[in-house]
């Protein structure tokens, strides 16, 4: 026997949908039950006329149902765990309504709006908690966070990013390998690509781990920062699609990734423009089909979850411009893109994680060589 059907609506009071038994004799209908933790909380017969189902070739269309729950209303938090099945069977009708994991968490968050929580089911940095502003005040009060980084942390918490102006100390151009990046270095900088890549990577910690940026990263992570991924682009190639720092690559803890963006001038008057989707660090986590925006992007041709959610939220775009002496710090949940730059500008993107975790590729390829540069502060580059 073949059964087709779906649950089109599931509320605290009952369920509605359709169920059709292929090969059933005329006048014979399916009896459906709603189960919660093995207990029957509702029962009905799928015999209601549905003209749309008749037009689709499902018999005479008398296979719709509306079911009222015995103990209505059911707690909204329990809706994801209710199953609709034919009586005496183990087959569960699929749902077309949005009553999955996203709605489960949404219901809890709406019911307890003041409860502090992470914005991602995978956990994350304390700066991404809904009560991060209150946490910051307490951390400064007890001495867990230096007062000097309070302003930058407030910007990270409030807008998902912070621009550190004039923090990059000038270096003699003749000694600064970052001011003359090899043209062959483009995309993810791989130390295995040759001496040019290793020379460039060796200079990255000195640029990124300035006193102001290092203090901020340590305060966000409660740990020593480690650069695990470096991407270099030049001129027009600096333009990128919208993306989210946590989705750059697979991590055991995807919500603990911070992006640092720097402008590398190869001439005078260079600057880099970055567009940020305002409020994206506070977006919901899941799309309608249950995909998390905090995970690596989907295959080509499929809209990234972060962009799908941004469209749903009618988000706006904010432009930021940084110069050679500035650093842009982006939280793991902030959606951004780089704009194409002039011929005399290169863009450096460096992903940092706490030293307590390692990228998944390191665990999957234990024999791969890791290029390590240790900064005098103890911070690392390990790619």
CSV table of C-alpha atoms in Angstrom, one decimal:
chain,number,residue,atom,x,y,z
A,1,UNK,CA,0.0,0.0,0.0
A,2,UNK,CA,1.3,3.5,-0.9
A,3,UNK,CA,0.3,6.5,1.1
A,4,UNK,CA,0.7,10.1,0.0
A,5,UNK,CA,0.0,13.2,2.0
A,6,UNK,CA,1.3,16.2,4.0
A,7,UNK,CA,0.6,18.2,7.1
A,8,UNK,CA,-0.2,21.7,5.7
A,9,UNK,CA,-1.0,23.4,9.1
A,10,UNK,CA,0.0,22.5,12.6
A,11,UNK,CA,-1.0,24.8,15.5
A,12,UNK,CA,-1.6,24.6,19.2
A,13,UNK,CA,-5.2,23.7,18.5
A,14,UNK,CA,-4.9,21.1,15.8
A,15,UNK,CA,-3.6,20.0,12.4
A,16,UNK,CA,-4.8,20.1,8.8
A,17,UNK,CA,-3.6,18.5,5.6
A,18,UNK,CA,-4.4,15.6,3.4
A,19,UNK,CA,-3.7,11.8,3.1
A,20,UNK,CA,-4.5,9.6,0.2
A,21,UNK,CA,-4.1,5.8,0.0
A,22,UNK,CA,-3.2,4.7,-3.5
A,23,UNK,CA,-5.2,1.6,-4.4
A,24,UNK,CA,-7.9,2.1,-1.7
A,25,UNK,CA,-11.4,1.1,-2.7
A,26,UNK,CA,-13.8,4.0,-3.3
A,27,UNK,CA,-15.3,5.1,0.0
A,28,UNK,CA,-12.4,3.8,2.1
A,29,UNK,CA,-10.4,6.5,3.9
A,30,UNK,CA,-7.4,6.7,6.1
A,31,UNK,CA,-7.8,7.3,9.8
A,32,UNK,CA,-5.0,9.6,11.1
A,33,UNK,CA,-3.7,10.1,14.6
A,34,UNK,CA,-1.6,12.8,16.2
A,35,UNK,CA,1.1,11.5,18.6
A,36,UNK,CA,3.2,13.2,21.2
A,37,UNK,CA,5.7,11.2,23.1
A,38,UNK,CA,3.8,8.0,22.1
A,39,UNK,CA,0.5,9.4,23.4
A,40,UNK,CA,-2.5,9.9,21.0
A,41,UNK,CA,-3.6,13.5,21.3
A,42,UNK,CA,-6.0,13.7,18.4
A,43,UNK,CA,-7.7,11.5,15.7
A,44,UNK,CA,-9.7,12.1,12.6
A,45,UNK,CA,-10.6,10.6,9.2
A,46,UNK,CA,-9.1,12.0,6.0
A,47,UNK,CA,-12.4,12.3,4.1
A,48,UNK,CA,-12.9,16.0,3.5
A,49,UNK,CA,-13.4,17.0,-0.1
A,50,UNK,CA,-10.5,19.0,-1.7
A,51,UNK,CA,-11.0,20.2,-5.2
A,52,UNK,CA,-7.3,20.9,-5.7
A,53,UNK,CA,-6.5,17.3,-4.8
A,54,UNK,CA,-9.1,15.9,-7.2
A,55,UNK,CA,-7.6,18.1,-10.0
A,56,UNK,CA,-4.2,16.7,-9.2
A,57,UNK,CA,-5.6,13.1,-9.8
A,58,UNK,CA,-5.9,12.0,-6.2
A,59,UNK,CA,-9.2,10.1,-6.6
A,60,UNK,CA,-12.3,12.2,-6.1
A,61,UNK,CA,-10.4,14.6,-3.8
A,62,UNK,CA,-12.0,13.3,-0.6
A,63,UNK,CA,-8.7,12.9,1.3
A,64,UNK,CA,-8.4,16.2,3.2
A,65,UNK,CA,-8.5,16.3,7.0
A,66,UNK,CA,-8.8,18.7,9.9
A,67,UNK,CA,-8.0,17.4,13.3
A,68,UNK,CA,-8.6,19.0,16.7
A,69,UNK,CA,-6.3,18.1,19.6
A,70,UNK,CA,-7.9,16.6,22.7
A,71,UNK,CA,-6.0,18.8,25.1
A,72,UNK,CA,-5.9,22.0,23.1
A,73,UNK,CA,-4.1,24.3,23.2
A,74,UNK,CA,-0.8,22.4,23.1
A,75,UNK,CA,2.3,24.2,24.3
A,76,UNK,CA,3.9,25.9,21.3
A,77,UNK,CA,7.3,24.5,22.3
A,78,UNK,CA,6.0,21.0,21.7
A,79,UNK,CA,4.8,21.4,18.1
A,80,UNK,CA,8.0,20.3,16.5
A,81,UNK,CA,7.6,16.9,18.3
A,82,UNK,CA,4.1,16.1,17.2
A,83,UNK,CA,3.8,13.5,14.5
A,84,UNK,CA,0.7,12.8,12.3
A,85,UNK,CA,0.5,9.1,11.3
A,86,UNK,CA,-2.1,6.6,9.9
A,87,UNK,CA,-3.6,4.7,12.7
A,88,UNK,CA,-1.7,1.5,13.4
A,89,UNK,CA,1.2,2.5,11.2
A,90,UNK,CA,4.7,4.0,11.6
A,91,UNK,CA,4.7,6.3,8.6
A,92,UNK,CA,4.8,10.0,9.5
A,93,UNK,CA,3.2,12.5,7.1
A,94,UNK,CA,5.7,15.2,6.1
A,95,UNK,CA,5.1,18.8,6.9
A,96,UNK,CA,4.8,21.8,4.6
A,97,UNK,CA,4.3,24.2,7.5
A,98,UNK,CA,7.2,25.9,9.3
A,99,UNK,CA,7.1,24.0,12.5
A,100,UNK,CA,10.7,22.7,12.6
A,101,UNK,CA,13.8,23.5,14.6
A,102,UNK,CA,13.8,27.2,13.7
A,103,UNK,CA,10.3,27.7,15.0
A,104,UNK,CA,11.1,25.7,18.1
A,105,UNK,CA,13.9,28.1,19.1
A,106,UNK,CA,11.9,31.1,17.9
A,107,UNK,CA,9.0,30.2,20.3
A,108,UNK,CA,11.4,29.8,23.2
A,109,UNK,CA,13.1,33.1,22.5
A,110,UNK,CA,9.8,34.9,22.2
A,111,UNK,CA,8.6,33.5,25.4
A,112,UNK,CA,11.7,34.4,27.4
A,113,UNK,CA,13.0,37.6,25.7
A,114,UNK,CA,15.1,38.7,28.6
A,115,UNK,CA,17.0,35.4,29.0
A,116,UNK,CA,20.6,35.7,27.8
A,117,UNK,CA,21.5,33.2,25.1
A,118,UNK,CA,23.9,32.6,22.2
A,119,UNK,CA,22.6,33.7,18.8
A,120,UNK,CA,23.8,30.4,17.3
A,121,UNK,CA,22.9,26.9,18.3
A,122,UNK,CA,26.6,26.1,18.0
A,123,UNK,CA,27.5,28.4,20.8
A,124,UNK,CA,30.0,31.1,20.0
A,125,UNK,CA,31.8,34.1,21.5
A,126,UNK,CA,30.4,35.9,24.5
A,127,UNK,CA,30.1,39.1,22.4
A,128,UNK,CA,27.4,37.4,20.3
A,129,UNK,CA,25.2,36.7,23.2
A,130,UNK,CA,21.9,38.6,23.5
A,131,UNK,CA,22.9,39.9,26.9
A,132,UNK,CA,26.5,40.9,25.8
A,133,UNK,CA,26.1,44.5,26.8
A,134,UNK,CA,25.2,43.5,30.3
A,135,UNK,CA,28.1,41.0,30.3
A,136,UNK,CA,30.5,43.6,29.2
A,137,UNK,CA,29.6,45.9,32.0
A,138,UNK,CA,30.1,43.1,34.5
A,139,UNK,CA,33.4,42.0,33.0
A,140,UNK,CA,34.9,45.4,33.2
A,141,UNK,CA,33.6,45.8,36.7
A,142,UNK,CA,35.3,42.7,38.0
A,143,UNK,CA,38.5,43.2,35.9
A,144,UNK,CA,38.0,40.4,33.4
A,145,UNK,CA,38.1,42.9,30.5
A,146,UNK,CA,40.5,45.8,30.2
A,147,UNK,CA,38.6,49.2,30.3
A,148,UNK,CA,40.6,50.4,27.3
A,149,UNK,CA,38.8,48.0,24.9
A,150,UNK,CA,35.4,48.8,26.2
A,151,UNK,CA,34.5,51.2,23.4
A,152,UNK,CA,35.6,48.8,20.7
A,153,UNK,CA,33.7,46.0,22.3
A,154,UNK,CA,30.6,48.1,22.5
A,155,UNK,CA,30.8,48.7,18.8
A,156,UNK,CA,31.3,44.9,18.1
A,157,UNK,CA,28.3,44.1,20.3
A,158,UNK,CA,26.1,46.9,18.9
A,159,UNK,CA,26.9,46.7,15.2
A,160,UNK,CA,28.9,43.5,14.6
A,161,UNK,CA,32.1,45.3,13.6
A,162,UNK,CA,34.6,47.9,14.8
A,163,UNK,CA,37.0,50.0,12.8
A,164,UNK,CA,40.3,50.7,14.6
A,165,UNK,CA,41.6,53.9,13.1
A,166,UNK,CA,45.3,54.8,12.9
A,167,UNK,CA,46.4,51.7,14.8
A,168,UNK,CA,48.9,50.3,12.2
A,169,UNK,CA,52.3,51.6,12.9
A,170,UNK,CA,54.2,52.9,9.9
A,171,UNK,CA,57.0,50.6,8.7
A,172,UNK,CA,59.9,51.3,6.4
A,173,UNK,CA,58.7,50.4,2.9
A,174,UNK,CA,62.0,48.8,2.1
A,175,UNK,CA,61.6,46.4,5.0
A,176,UNK,CA,57.8,45.9,4.7
A,177,UNK,CA,57.1,42.8,2.6
A,178,UNK,CA,53.3,43.4,2.8
A,179,UNK,CA,53.7,46.7,0.9
A,180,UNK,CA,55.1,44.8,-2.1
A,181,UNK,CA,53.0,41.7,-2.3
A,182,UNK,CA,54.0,39.4,-5.1
A,183,UNK,CA,51.4,39.6,-8.0
A,184,UNK,CA,51.3,35.8,-8.1
A,185,UNK,CA,49.9,35.7,-4.6
A,186,UNK,CA,46.1,35.9,-5.0
A,187,UNK,CA,43.3,34.1,-3.1
A,188,UNK,CA,44.1,31.9,-0.2
A,189,UNK,CA,47.8,32.3,0.6
A,190,UNK,CA,49.4,28.9,0.8
A,191,UNK,CA,52.8,28.5,2.3
A,192,UNK,CA,53.3,25.5,0.1
A,193,UNK,CA,53.1,27.7,-3.0
A,194,UNK,CA,56.7,28.9,-2.6
A,195,UNK,CA,59.0,31.3,-0.8
A,196,UNK,CA,57.0,34.3,-1.8
A,197,UNK,CA,53.9,33.0,0.0
A,198,UNK,CA,56.0,32.2,3.1
A,199,UNK,CA,57.6,35.6,3.2
A,200,UNK,CA,54.2,37.3,2.9
A,201,UNK,CA,52.7,35.1,5.7
A,202,UNK,CA,55.6,35.8,7.9
A,203,UNK,CA,54.8,39.5,7.9
A,204,UNK,CA,51.0,39.1,8.6
A,205,UNK,CA,51.2,38.8,12.4
A,206,UNK,CA,53.2,42.0,12.7
A,207,UNK,CA,50.5,43.9,10.7
A,208,UNK,CA,47.4,42.4,12.4
A,209,UNK,CA,48.5,42.1,16.0
A,210,UNK,CA,48.9,45.7,16.9
A,211,UNK,CA,48.4,46.6,20.6
A,212,UNK,CA,44.8,47.8,20.0
A,213,UNK,CA,43.7,45.0,17.8
A,214,UNK,CA,45.4,42.3,19.9
A,215,UNK,CA,43.7,43.5,23.1
A,216,UNK,CA,40.4,43.5,21.3
A,217,UNK,CA,40.8,40.0,19.9
A,218,UNK,CA,41.9,38.6,23.2
A,219,UNK,CA,38.9,40.2,25.0
A,220,UNK,CA,36.5,38.8,22.4
A,221,UNK,CA,37.9,35.3,22.5
A,222,UNK,CA,39.0,35.0,26.1
A,223,UNK,CA,42.0,33.4,24.6
A,224,UNK,CA,45.1,33.9,22.4
A,225,UNK,CA,44.1,34.6,18.8
A,226,UNK,CA,45.4,32.4,16.0
A,227,UNK,CA,45.3,33.4,12.3
A,228,UNK,CA,44.3,30.2,10.4
A,229,UNK,CA,43.4,31.6,7.0
A,230,UNK,CA,44.7,34.4,4.9
A,231,UNK,CA,43.2,35.7,1.6
A,232,UNK,CA,45.0,38.3,-0.5
A,233,UNK,CA,43.4,40.1,-3.5
A,234,UNK,CA,44.5,43.0,-5.7
A,235,UNK,CA,42.8,45.9,-7.5
A,236,UNK,CA,39.5,44.9,-9.2
A,237,UNK,CA,39.9,41.4,-7.9
A,238,UNK,CA,39.3,42.6,-4.3
A,239,UNK,CA,35.5,42.6,-5.0
A,240,UNK,CA,33.7,39.7,-3.3
A,241,UNK,CA,30.1,38.5,-2.9
A,242,UNK,CA,28.4,38.9,0.4
A,243,UNK,CA,29.6,36.4,2.9
A,244,UNK,CA,29.9,35.7,6.7
A,245,UNK,CA,33.2,35.2,8.5
A,246,UNK,CA,32.0,32.0,10.2
A,247,UNK,CA,31.1,30.4,6.9
A,248,UNK,CA,34.6,30.7,5.3
A,249,UNK,CA,35.5,27.1,6.0
A,250,UNK,CA,34.6,24.2,8.3
A,251,UNK,CA,35.4,24.7,11.9
A,252,UNK,CA,34.6,22.5,15.0
A,253,UNK,CA,33.1,25.6,16.5
A,254,UNK,CA,31.9,27.7,13.6
A,255,UNK,CA,30.6,30.6,15.7
A,256,UNK,CA,34.1,31.4,17.1
A,257,UNK,CA,35.7,33.0,14.1
A,258,UNK,CA,36.7,36.7,13.8
A,259,UNK,CA,37.8,38.4,10.6
A,260,UNK,CA,40.4,41.2,10.3
A,261,UNK,CA,40.5,43.2,7.1
A,262,UNK,CA,43.4,45.4,6.2
A,263,UNK,CA,44.2,47.7,3.3
A,264,UNK,CA,47.6,47.2,1.7
A,265,UNK,CA,48.6,50.2,-0.4
A,266,UNK,CA,51.0,49.8,-3.3
A,267,UNK,CA,50.8,53.5,-4.0
A,268,UNK,CA,49.5,56.8,-2.5
A,269,UNK,CA,45.9,57.6,-1.6
A,270,UNK,CA,44.9,54.0,-1.3
A,271,UNK,CA,41.7,53.0,0.6
A,272,UNK,CA,39.4,50.0,0.7
A,273,UNK,CA,35.6,50.0,0.8
A,274,UNK,CA,33.7,47.4,2.7
A,275,UNK,CA,29.9,47.0,2.6
A,276,UNK,CA,28.2,45.5,5.7
A,277,UNK,CA,24.6,44.4,5.9
A,278,UNK,CA,23.4,46.5,8.9
A,279,UNK,CA,22.2,44.4,11.8
A,280,UNK,CA,23.2,41.1,10.2
A,281,UNK,CA,25.0,40.0,13.4
A,282,UNK,CA,21.6,39.8,15.0
A,283,UNK,CA,19.7,38.0,12.2
A,284,UNK,CA,17.9,34.8,12.8
A,285,UNK,CA,20.0,31.7,12.4
A,286,UNK,CA,17.8,29.5,10.2
A,287,UNK,CA,16.3,29.8,6.7
A,288,UNK,CA,12.8,28.5,6.1
A,289,UNK,CA,14.2,25.1,5.1
A,290,UNK,CA,16.3,24.8,8.2
A,291,UNK,CA,19.8,25.8,6.9
A,292,UNK,CA,22.0,27.7,9.4
A,293,UNK,CA,23.7,30.8,8.1
A,294,UNK,CA,26.7,30.2,10.4
A,295,UNK,CA,27.9,27.2,8.4
A,296,UNK,CA,30.0,27.1,5.2
A,297,UNK,CA,28.1,28.3,2.1
A,298,UNK,CA,26.1,25.9,-0.1
A,299,UNK,CA,27.1,24.6,-3.5
A,300,UNK,CA,27.3,26.9,-6.5
A,301,UNK,CA,23.9,28.1,-7.7
A,302,UNK,CA,22.2,28.0,-4.3
A,303,UNK,CA,21.6,31.2,-2.4
A,304,UNK,CA,23.7,31.4,0.8
A,305,UNK,CA,21.5,31.2,3.9
A,306,UNK,CA,22.8,34.6,5.2
A,307,UNK,CA,21.6,36.4,2.0
A,308,UNK,CA,18.3,34.6,2.0
A,309,UNK,CA,17.7,35.8,5.6
A,310,UNK,CA,18.8,39.3,4.7
A,311,UNK,CA,16.2,39.5,2.0
A,312,UNK,CA,13.6,38.2,4.4
A,313,UNK,CA,14.6,40.9,6.9
A,314,UNK,CA,14.6,43.8,4.3
A,315,UNK,CA,18.1,44.6,5.4
A,316,UNK,CA,20.0,47.7,4.4
A,317,UNK,CA,23.7,48.1,3.5
A,318,UNK,CA,26.3,50.3,5.2
A,319,UNK,CA,29.5,51.4,3.6
A,320,UNK,CA,32.8,51.6,5.5
A,321,UNK,CA,36.1,52.9,4.2
A,322,UNK,CA,39.4,51.9,5.7
A,323,UNK,CA,42.9,53.2,5.0
A,324,UNK,CA,46.4,51.7,5.3
A,325,UNK,CA,46.6,52.6,9.0
A,326,UNK,CA,43.2,51.1,9.9
A,327,UNK,CA,42.0,47.6,10.7
A,328,UNK,CA,38.4,46.4,10.4
A,329,UNK,CA,37.3,43.8,12.9
A,330,UNK,CA,34.2,41.8,11.9
A,331,UNK,CA,32.3,39.5,14.3
A,332,UNK,CA,31.5,35.9,13.1
A,333,UNK,CA,27.9,36.7,12.3
A,334,UNK,CA,28.3,39.9,10.4
A,335,UNK,CA,27.6,39.7,6.6
A,336,UNK,CA,30.0,41.8,4.5
A,337,UNK,CA,31.6,42.1,1.1
A,338,UNK,CA,34.6,44.0,-0.3
A,339,UNK,CA,34.2,46.4,-3.1
A,340,UNK,CA,36.6,46.4,-6.1
A,341,UNK,CA,39.6,48.6,-5.3
A,342,UNK,CA,41.9,50.7,-7.4
A,343,UNK,CA,45.0,49.3,-9.2
A,344,UNK,CA,47.3,50.5,-6.3
A,345,UNK,CA,45.4,48.8,-3.5
A,346,UNK,CA,45.4,45.2,-2.2
A,347,UNK,CA,43.0,43.7,0.4
A,348,UNK,CA,44.1,41.4,3.1
A,349,UNK,CA,41.5,39.2,4.9
A,350,UNK,CA,42.7,37.2,7.9
A,351,UNK,CA,40.4,34.8,9.9
A,352,UNK,CA,41.3,34.4,13.6
A,353,UNK,CA,40.1,31.7,16.0
A,354,UNK,CA,40.9,31.1,19.7
A,355,UNK,CA,43.9,28.8,20.3
A,356,UNK,CA,41.6,26.3,22.0
A,357,UNK,CA,40.1,25.1,18.6
A,358,UNK,CA,41.6,24.0,15.3
A,359,UNK,CA,40.2,24.1,11.7
A,360,UNK,CA,38.5,20.9,10.6
A,361,UNK,CA,41.1,20.5,7.7
A,362,UNK,CA,43.9,20.2,10.3
A,363,UNK,CA,42.1,17.3,11.9
A,364,UNK,CA,41.2,15.7,8.6
A,365,UNK,CA,44.7,15.9,7.2
A,366,UNK,CA,47.0,15.1,10.1
A,367,UNK,CA,50.0,14.7,7.9
A,368,UNK,CA,49.8,18.1,6.3
A,369,UNK,CA,52.5,20.6,7.2
A,370,UNK,CA,51.5,23.7,9.1
A,371,UNK,CA,53.4,27.0,8.6
A,372,UNK,CA,53.7,28.7,12.0
A,373,UNK,CA,54.8,32.2,12.9
A,374,UNK,CA,54.8,33.3,16.5
A,375,UNK,CA,54.2,36.9,17.4
A,376,UNK,CA,56.2,38.3,20.4
A,377,UNK,CA,52.8,38.6,22.2
A,378,UNK,CA,52.2,34.9,22.0
A,379,UNK,CA,49.6,35.2,19.2
A,380,UNK,CA,50.1,32.9,16.3
A,381,UNK,CA,49.7,32.5,12.5
A,382,UNK,CA,49.2,28.8,11.7
A,383,UNK,CA,48.2,28.0,8.2
